[in-house]
PDB file of C-alpha atoms in Angstrom:
ATOM      1  CA  LEU V 638     167.147 252.508-110.405  1.00  0.00           C
ATOM      2  CA  MET V 639     164.334 250.275-111.656  1.00  0.00           C
ATOM      3  CA  ALA V 640     165.938 250.131-115.101  1.00  0.00           C
ATOM      4  CA  GLU V 641     169.261 249.154-113.538  1.00  0.00           C
ATOM      5  CA  ASP V 642     167.546 246.455-111.463  1.00  0.00           C
ATOM      6  CA  ASP V 643     165.895 245.063-114.590  1.00  0.00           C
ATOM      7  CA  LEU V 644     169.228 244.990-116.415  1.00  0.00           C
ATOM      8  CA  ASP V 645     170.956 243.318-113.469  1.00  0.00           C
ATOM      9  CA  LEU V 646     168.252 240.644-113.354  1.00  0.00           C
ATOM     10  CA  ALA V 647     168.517 240.086-117.115  1.00  0.00           C
ATOM     11  CA  THR V 648     172.275 239.635-116.720  1.00  0.00           C
ATOM     12  CA  VAL V 649     171.764 237.051-113.972  1.00  0.00           C
ATOM     13  CA  VAL V 650     169.237 235.142-116.110  1.00  0.00           C
ATOM     14  CA  GLN V 651     171.522 235.185-119.140  1.00  0.00           C
ATOM     15  CA  ARG V 652     174.449 233.860-117.134  1.00  0.00           C
ATOM     16  CA  ALA V 653     172.212 231.112-115.755  1.00  0.00           C
ATOM     17  CA  LEU V 654     171.436 230.015-119.320  1.00  0.00           C
ATOM     18  CA  LEU V 655     175.123 229.454-120.058  1.00  0.00           C
ATOM     19  CA  PRO V 656     176.439 225.936-119.398  1.00  0.00           C
ATOM     20  CA  ASP V 657     177.332 225.263-115.773  1.00  0.00           C
ATOM     21  CA  GLY V 658     180.617 223.506-116.450  1.00  0.00           C
ATOM     22  CA  SER V 659     181.016 220.948-119.207  1.00  0.00           C
ATOM     23  CA  PRO V 660     179.660 217.428-119.776  1.00  0.00           C
ATOM     24  CA  GLU V 661     181.813 214.488-118.741  1.00  0.00           C
ATOM     25  CA  VAL V 662     182.949 212.771-121.941  1.00  0.00           C
ATOM     26  CA  PRO V 663     185.524 210.013-121.299  1.00  0.00           C
ATOM     27  CA  GLY V 664     188.585 210.416-123.492  1.00  0.00           C
ATOM     28  CA  TYR V 665     187.877 214.088-124.236  1.00  0.00           C
ATOM     29  CA  THR V 666     188.654 217.437-122.644  1.00  0.00           C
ATOM     30  CA  LEU V 667     186.040 220.190-122.948  1.00  0.00           C
ATOM     31  CA  ALA V 668     186.342 223.877-122.141  1.00  0.00           C
ATOM     32  CA  GLY V 669     184.153 226.851-122.993  1.00  0.00           C
ATOM     33  CA  ALA V 670     183.231 230.330-121.796  1.00  0.00           C
ATOM     34  CA  ALA V 671     181.617 233.569-122.888  1.00  0.00           C
ATOM     35  CA  ILE V 672     182.054 237.168-121.789  1.00  0.00           C
ATOM     36  CA  ALA V 673     179.958 240.184-122.750  1.00  0.00           C
ATOM     37  CA  SER V 674     181.460 243.444-123.947  1.00  0.00           C
ATOM     38  CA  GLY V 675     178.731 245.173-121.926  1.00  0.00           C
ATOM     39  CA  GLN V 676     176.201 243.733-119.498  1.00  0.00           C
ATOM     40  CA  LEU V 677     174.240 241.589-121.946  1.00  0.00           C
ATOM     41  CA  MET V 678     175.579 239.675-124.930  1.00  0.00           C
ATOM     42  CA  GLY V 679     174.330 238.453-128.255  1.00  0.00           C
ATOM     43  CA  ASP V 680     176.525 235.340-128.146  1.00  0.00           C
ATOM     44  CA  MET V 681     175.340 231.918-127.020  1.00  0.00           C
ATOM     45  CA  TYR V 682     176.970 228.544-126.567  1.00  0.00           C
ATOM     46  CA  ASP V 683     175.562 225.282-125.299  1.00  0.00           C
ATOM     47  CA  TRP V 684     176.504 221.634-125.038  1.00  0.00           C
ATOM     48  CA  TYR V 685     174.882 218.521-123.643  1.00  0.00           C
ATOM     49  CA  LEU V 686     174.920 214.733-123.991  1.00  0.00           C
ATOM     50  CA  HIS V 687     172.059 212.934-125.733  1.00  0.00           C
ATOM     51  CA  ASP V 688     172.013 209.203-126.446  1.00  0.00           C
ATOM     52  CA  GLY V 689     175.748 209.029-125.816  1.00  0.00           C
ATOM     53  CA  LYS V 690     176.594 211.810-128.265  1.00  0.00           C
ATOM     54  CA  LEU V 691     177.690 215.365-127.537  1.00  0.00           C
ATOM     55  CA  ARG V 692     175.641 218.184-129.057  1.00  0.00           C
ATOM     56  CA  VAL V 693     177.483 221.509-129.318  1.00  0.00           C
ATOM     57  CA  SER V 694     176.053 224.863-130.402  1.00  0.00           C
ATOM     58  CA  LEU V 695     177.457 228.365-130.772  1.00  0.00           C
ATOM     59  CA  ALA V 696     175.534 231.347-132.135  1.00  0.00           C
ATOM     60  CA  ASP V 697     176.358 235.014-132.633  1.00  0.00           C
ATOM     61  CA  VAL V 698     173.475 237.467-133.050  1.00  0.00           C
ATOM     62  CA  MET V 699     174.218 240.662-134.950  1.00  0.00           C
ATOM     63  CA  GLY V 700     174.661 243.517-132.499  1.00  0.00           C
ATOM     64  CA  LYS V 701     174.954 243.730-128.734  1.00  0.00           C
ATOM     65  CA  GLY V 702     172.631 244.456-125.840  1.00  0.00           C
ATOM     66  CA  THR V 703     169.102 243.536-124.825  1.00  0.00           C
ATOM     67  CA  GLY V 704     167.590 242.715-128.235  1.00  0.00           C
ATOM     68  CA  PRO V 705     170.367 240.352-129.374  1.00  0.00           C
ATOM     69  CA  ALA V 706     170.399 238.791-125.886  1.00  0.00           C
ATOM     70  CA  ILE V 707     166.697 237.907-126.200  1.00  0.00           C
ATOM     71  CA  ILE V 708     167.274 236.400-129.643  1.00  0.00           C
ATOM     72  CA  ALA V 709     170.316 234.429-128.429  1.00  0.00           C
ATOM     73  CA  ALA V 710     168.193 232.902-125.646  1.00  0.00           C
ATOM     74  CA  SER V 711     165.527 231.987-128.211  1.00  0.00           C
ATOM     75  CA  VAL V 712     168.103 230.301-130.457  1.00  0.00           C
ATOM     76  CA  ARG V 713     169.396 228.273-127.522  1.00  0.00           C
ATOM     77  CA  ALA V 714     165.879 227.161-126.590  1.00  0.00           C
ATOM     78  CA  ALA V 715     164.997 226.252-130.173  1.00  0.00           C
ATOM     79  CA  LEU V 716     168.134 224.163-130.678  1.00  0.00           C
ATOM     80  CA  ARG V 717     167.506 222.327-127.406  1.00  0.00           C
ATOM     81  CA  THR V 718     163.935 221.450-128.387  1.00  0.00           C
ATOM     82  CA  ALA V 719     163.405 217.885-129.653  1.00  0.00           C
ATOM     83  CA  PRO V 720     167.037 216.715-129.413  1.00  0.00           C
ATOM     84  CA  ASP V 721     166.215 213.644-131.514  1.00  0.00           C
ATOM     85  CA  ARG V 722     166.094 215.852-134.623  1.00  0.00           C
ATOM     86  CA  ASP V 723     169.119 215.628-136.872  1.00  0.00           C
ATOM     87  CA  LEU V 724     171.399 218.647-137.116  1.00  0.00           C
ATOM     88  CA  ALA V 725     170.095 219.946-140.434  1.00  0.00           C
ATOM     89  CA  ALA V 726     166.456 219.743-139.333  1.00  0.00           C
ATOM     90  CA  ALA V 727     167.203 221.557-136.079  1.00  0.00           C
ATOM     91  CA  VAL V 728     169.001 224.432-137.813  1.00  0.00           C
ATOM     92  CA  SER V 729     166.321 224.708-140.512  1.00  0.00           C
ATOM     93  CA  GLU V 730     163.634 224.962-137.841  1.00  0.00           C
ATOM     94  CA  VAL V 731     165.506 227.746-136.035  1.00  0.00           C
ATOM     95  CA  ASP V 732     165.893 229.542-139.359  1.00  0.00           C
ATOM     96  CA  ARG V 733     162.136 229.331-139.982  1.00  0.00           C
ATOM     97  CA  LEU V 734     161.264 230.529-136.486  1.00  0.00           C
ATOM     98  CA  LEU V 735     163.625 233.492-136.696  1.00  0.00           C
ATOM     99  CA  GLU V 736     162.302 234.506-140.083  1.00  0.00           C
ATOM    100  CA  ASN V 737     158.724 234.375-138.772  1.00  0.00           C
ATOM    101  CA  ASP V 738     159.549 236.344-135.626  1.00  0.00           C
ATOM    102  CA  ILE V 739     162.237 238.866-136.595  1.00  0.00           C
ATOM    103  CA  GLY V 740     162.465 238.608-140.364  1.00  0.00           C
ATOM    104  CA  ARG V 741     161.578 242.286-140.857  1.00  0.00           C
ATOM    105  CA  SER V 742     164.029 243.556-138.238  1.00  0.00           C
ATOM    106  CA  GLY V 743     167.160 243.167-140.354  1.00  0.00           C
ATOM    107  CA  ILE V 744     168.813 241.147-137.579  1.00  0.00           C
ATOM    108  CA  PHE V 745     170.487 237.878-138.480  1.00  0.00           C
ATOM    109  CA  VAL V 746     172.280 235.106-136.608  1.00  0.00           C
ATOM    110  CA  THR V 747     175.358 233.092-137.513  1.00  0.00           C
ATOM    111  CA  ALA V 748     175.636 229.682-135.892  1.00  0.00           C
ATOM    112  CA  VAL V 749     177.385 226.335-135.715  1.00  0.00           C
ATOM    113  CA  HIS V 750     175.447 223.276-134.567  1.00  0.00           C
ATOM    114  CA  ALA V 751     177.522 220.104-134.204  1.00  0.00           C
ATOM    115  CA  GLU V 752     177.402 216.569-132.856  1.00  0.00           C
ATOM    116  CA  LEU V 753     180.336 214.444-131.730  1.00  0.00           C
ATOM    117  CA  ASP V 754     180.262 210.660-131.502  1.00  0.00           C
ATOM    118  CA  PRO V 755     182.816 210.077-128.723  1.00  0.00           C
ATOM    119  CA  ALA V 756     183.183 206.383-129.555  1.00  0.00           C
ATOM    120  CA  THR V 757     184.469 207.050-133.066  1.00  0.00           C
ATOM    121  CA  GLY V 758     185.656 210.653-132.969  1.00  0.00           C
ATOM    122  CA  THR V 759     183.333 211.560-135.853  1.00  0.00           C
ATOM    123  CA  LEU V 760     182.219 215.187-135.708  1.00  0.00           C
ATOM    124  CA  SER V 761     179.207 216.271-137.769  1.00  0.00           C
ATOM    125  CA  TRP V 762     178.259 219.919-138.149  1.00  0.00           C
ATOM    126  CA  VAL V 763     176.042 222.473-139.843  1.00  0.00           C
ATOM    127  CA  ASP V 764     177.483 225.962-140.300  1.00  0.00           C
ATOM    128  CA  ALA V 765     175.010 228.803-140.869  1.00  0.00           C
ATOM    129  CA  GLY V 766     177.224 231.605-142.132  1.00  0.00           C
ATOM    130  CA  HIS V 767     179.556 231.481-139.137  1.00  0.00           C
ATOM    131  CA  SER V 768     182.847 230.253-140.623  1.00  0.00           C
ATOM    132  CA  LEU V 769     184.711 230.332-137.312  1.00  0.00           C
ATOM    133  CA  ALA V 770     184.911 226.599-136.582  1.00  0.00           C
ATOM    134  CA  PHE V 771     188.170 224.701-136.963  1.00  0.00           C
ATOM    135  CA  VAL V 772     189.955 221.463-136.249  1.00  0.00           C
ATOM    136  CA  LEU V 773     193.421 221.918-134.771  1.00  0.00           C
ATOM    137  CA  ARG V 774     195.299 218.728-135.591  1.00  0.00           C
ATOM    138  CA  ALA V 775     197.757 217.160-133.164  1.00  0.00           C
ATOM    139  CA  SER V 776     200.423 217.975-135.779  1.00  0.00           C
ATOM    140  CA  GLY V 777     199.649 221.705-135.437  1.00  0.00           C
ATOM    141  CA  GLU V 778     197.811 221.897-138.770  1.00  0.00           C
ATOM    142  CA  TRP V 779     194.628 223.991-138.874  1.00  0.00           C
ATOM    143  CA  ARG V 780     191.621 222.806-140.834  1.00  0.00           C
ATOM    144  CA  PRO V 781     188.851 225.387-141.268  1.00  0.00           C
ATOM    145  CA  LEU V 782     185.384 223.819-141.294  1.00  0.00           C
ATOM    146  CA  ARG V 783     184.163 225.756-144.318  1.00  0.00           C
ATOM    147  CA  SER V 784     180.654 227.135-144.548  1.00  0.00           C
ATOM    148  CA  THR V 785     178.394 227.263-147.554  1.00  0.00           C
ATOM    149  CA  GLY V 786     175.255 228.119-145.586  1.00  0.00           C
ATOM    150  CA  LEU V 787     173.829 231.604-145.078  1.00  0.00           C
ATOM    151  CA  PRO V 788     173.102 233.114-141.647  1.00  0.00           C
ATOM    152  CA  LEU V 789     169.778 232.414-139.960  1.00  0.00           C
ATOM    153  CA  GLY V 790     166.817 234.757-140.223  1.00  0.00           C
ATOM    154  CA  MET V 791     167.664 236.159-143.648  1.00  0.00           C
ATOM    155  CA  GLY V 792     164.525 234.884-145.343  1.00  0.00           C
ATOM    156  CA  PHE V 793     166.066 232.259-147.604  1.00  0.00           C
ATOM    157  CA  ASP V 794     164.392 228.873-147.411  1.00  0.00           C
ATOM    158  CA  MET V 795     167.594 226.953-148.047  1.00  0.00           C
ATOM    159  CA  GLU V 796     168.460 223.333-147.476  1.00  0.00           C
ATOM    160  CA  ARG V 797     171.023 222.894-144.719  1.00  0.00           C
ATOM    161  CA  SER V 798     173.746 220.307-145.260  1.00  0.00           C
ATOM    162  CA  VAL V 799     175.617 218.243-142.688  1.00  0.00           C
ATOM    163  CA  THR V 800     179.371 217.719-143.085  1.00  0.00           C
ATOM    164  CA  THR V 801     181.623 215.381-141.130  1.00  0.00           C
ATOM    165  CA  VAL V 802     185.255 215.341-140.074  1.00  0.00           C
ATOM    166  CA  GLN V 803     187.256 212.841-138.059  1.00  0.00           C
ATOM    167  CA  LEU V 804     188.929 213.789-134.783  1.00  0.00           C
ATOM    168  CA  GLU V 805     191.997 211.672-134.096  1.00  0.00           C
ATOM    169  CA  PRO V 806     193.727 211.498-130.700  1.00  0.00           C
ATOM    170  CA  GLY V 807     195.286 214.888-129.991  1.00  0.00           C
ATOM    171  CA  ASP V 808     192.973 216.747-132.401  1.00  0.00           C
ATOM    172  CA  ALA V 809     190.707 219.520-131.125  1.00  0.00           C
ATOM    173  CA  PHE V 810     187.489 221.097-132.382  1.00  0.00           C
ATOM    174  CA  LEU V 811     187.453 224.852-131.769  1.00  0.00           C
ATOM    175  CA  CYS V 812     184.665 227.328-132.342  1.00  0.00           C
ATOM    176  CA  CYS V 813     184.474 231.000-131.416  1.00  0.00           C
ATOM    177  CA  SER V 814     182.530 234.185-132.024  1.00  0.00           C
ATOM    178  CA  ASP V 815     184.161 236.911-134.084  1.00  0.00           C
ATOM    179  CA  GLY V 816     184.835 238.903-130.927  1.00  0.00           C
ATOM    180  CA  LEU V 817     187.807 236.611-130.280  1.00  0.00           C
ATOM    181  CA  LEU V 818     189.518 237.939-133.413  1.00  0.00           C
ATOM    182  CA  ASP V 819     189.695 241.403-131.844  1.00  0.00           C
ATOM    183  CA  ILE V 820     191.988 240.220-129.052  1.00  0.00           C
ATOM    184  CA  LEU V 821     194.297 237.787-130.861  1.00  0.00           C
ATOM    185  CA  ASP V 822     197.685 238.629-132.347  1.00  0.00           C
ATOM    186  CA  PRO V 823     196.610 240.308-135.621  1.00  0.00           C
ATOM    187  CA  ASP V 824     199.782 239.163-137.392  1.00  0.00           C
ATOM    188  CA  ASP V 825     199.460 235.496-136.432  1.00  0.00           C
ATOM    189  CA  PRO V 826     196.082 234.638-134.866  1.00  0.00           C
ATOM    190  CA  PHE V 827     196.356 230.894-135.570  1.00  0.00           C
ATOM    191  CA  GLY V 828     199.865 230.753-134.131  1.00  0.00           C
ATOM    192  CA  HIS V 829     198.684 232.689-131.089  1.00  0.00           C
ATOM    193  CA  VAL V 830     195.944 230.145-130.393  1.00  0.00           C
ATOM    194  CA  SER V 831     198.243 227.166-131.080  1.00  0.00           C
ATOM    195  CA  ARG V 832     200.835 228.423-128.629  1.00  0.00           C
ATOM    196  CA  VAL V 833     198.316 229.045-125.852  1.00  0.00           C
ATOM    197  CA  VAL V 834     196.591 225.688-126.350  1.00  0.00           C
ATOM    198  CA  GLY V 835     199.954 223.895-126.427  1.00  0.00           C
ATOM    199  CA  ASP V 836     201.170 225.631-123.275  1.00  0.00           C
ATOM    200  CA  GLN V 837     197.972 225.732-121.223  1.00  0.00           C
ATOM    201  CA  GLY V 838     195.589 223.134-122.673  1.00  0.00           C
ATOM    202  CA  PRO V 839     191.906 223.765-123.489  1.00  0.00           C
ATOM    203  CA  ALA V 840     190.873 225.105-120.073  1.00  0.00           C
ATOM    204  CA  GLY V 841     193.892 227.385-119.849  1.00  0.00           C
ATOM    205  CA  ALA V 842     193.334 228.645-123.380  1.00  0.00           C
ATOM    206  CA  VAL V 843     189.718 229.553-122.611  1.00  0.00           C
ATOM    207  CA  LEU V 844     190.735 231.373-119.424  1.00  0.00           C
ATOM    208  CA  GLU V 845     193.399 233.252-121.372  1.00  0.00           C
ATOM    209  CA  ALA V 846     190.745 234.389-123.869  1.00  0.00           C
ATOM    210  CA  LEU V 847     188.635 235.754-121.019  1.00  0.00           C
ATOM    211  CA  ARG V 848     191.660 237.493-119.508  1.00  0.00           C
ATOM    212  CA  LEU V 849     192.575 239.151-122.795  1.00  0.00           C
ATOM    213  CA  ALA V 850     188.966 240.218-123.386  1.00  0.00           C
ATOM    214  CA  GLU V 851     188.907 242.005-120.038  1.00  0.00           C
ATOM    215  CA  GLU V 852     192.436 243.392-120.284  1.00  0.00           C
ATOM    216  CA  ARG V 853     191.980 244.756-123.817  1.00  0.00           C
ATOM    217  CA  LYS V 854     188.366 245.817-123.270  1.00  0.00           C
ATOM    218  CA  ALA V 855     187.131 243.757-126.186  1.00  0.00           C
ATOM    219  CA  PRO V 856     184.675 245.793-128.289  1.00  0.00           C
ATOM    220  CA  ASP V 857     182.498 242.751-128.976  1.00  0.00           C
ATOM    221  CA  ASP V 858     181.262 239.740-127.038  1.00  0.00           C
ATOM    222  CA  VAL V 859     183.804 236.912-126.869  1.00  0.00           C
ATOM    223  CA  THR V 860     182.759 233.261-126.845  1.00  0.00           C
ATOM    224  CA  VAL V 861     185.088 230.319-127.305  1.00  0.00           C
ATOM    225  CA  LEU V 862     184.758 226.572-126.852  1.00  0.00           C
ATOM    226  CA  MET V 863     187.048 223.623-127.418  1.00  0.00           C
ATOM    227  CA  VAL V 864     186.619 219.849-127.507  1.00  0.00           C
ATOM    228  CA  ARG V 865     189.890 217.897-127.621  1.00  0.00           C
ATOM    229  CA  ARG V 866     190.149 214.168-128.184  1.00  0.00           C
ATOM    230  CA  ASP V 867     192.736 212.877-125.724  1.00  0.00           C
ATOM    231  CA  ARG V 868     192.779 209.198-126.711  1.00  0.00           C
TER     232      ARG V 868
END
């Protein structure tokens, strides 16, 4: 019973660390959610406004359960520290901290850390081995935001690079954990997402992901977020 109480409390704390709603960004629609395959998850997402710009983070720790949940919380805290740092410096610092703390555990973390300038629609990002960030154009075209960086905590002291892309009205930035792939149409995952976003919008698409994760008993944690430029 004590072990169950501890796990229940850990679940409550982890849920409290997830964003409570989304920031208000005029001209943009934001939606995001995460659901664990068990009680605790190794996924994390976060977003907040700083100096008029939107910082967005998503990380996926290898594995599920208590250990990955602790690491995910640490990644969130580290990325939130000193928000004046540029994206590359923030990700490099998390990489160094993880290597110092868990480098011998064999656990690694994939992540995307991005910043949107709402005034211009310019999106800058650093991808650390995640490769599940995209821009869905208003035309229906998908643009993968390719990664050349390795996951965090692997022991490679590598220079992180920042890349930019322009969001035009109607375009959307999407990022997910790999658990989402388990519940999409395996024959046409991009078409599946496009149809749901077109029919239900960002908030409806995120709710549909949560519904499918529960209905299909997703074997992995599912996290998805979307930022659409409306005008």
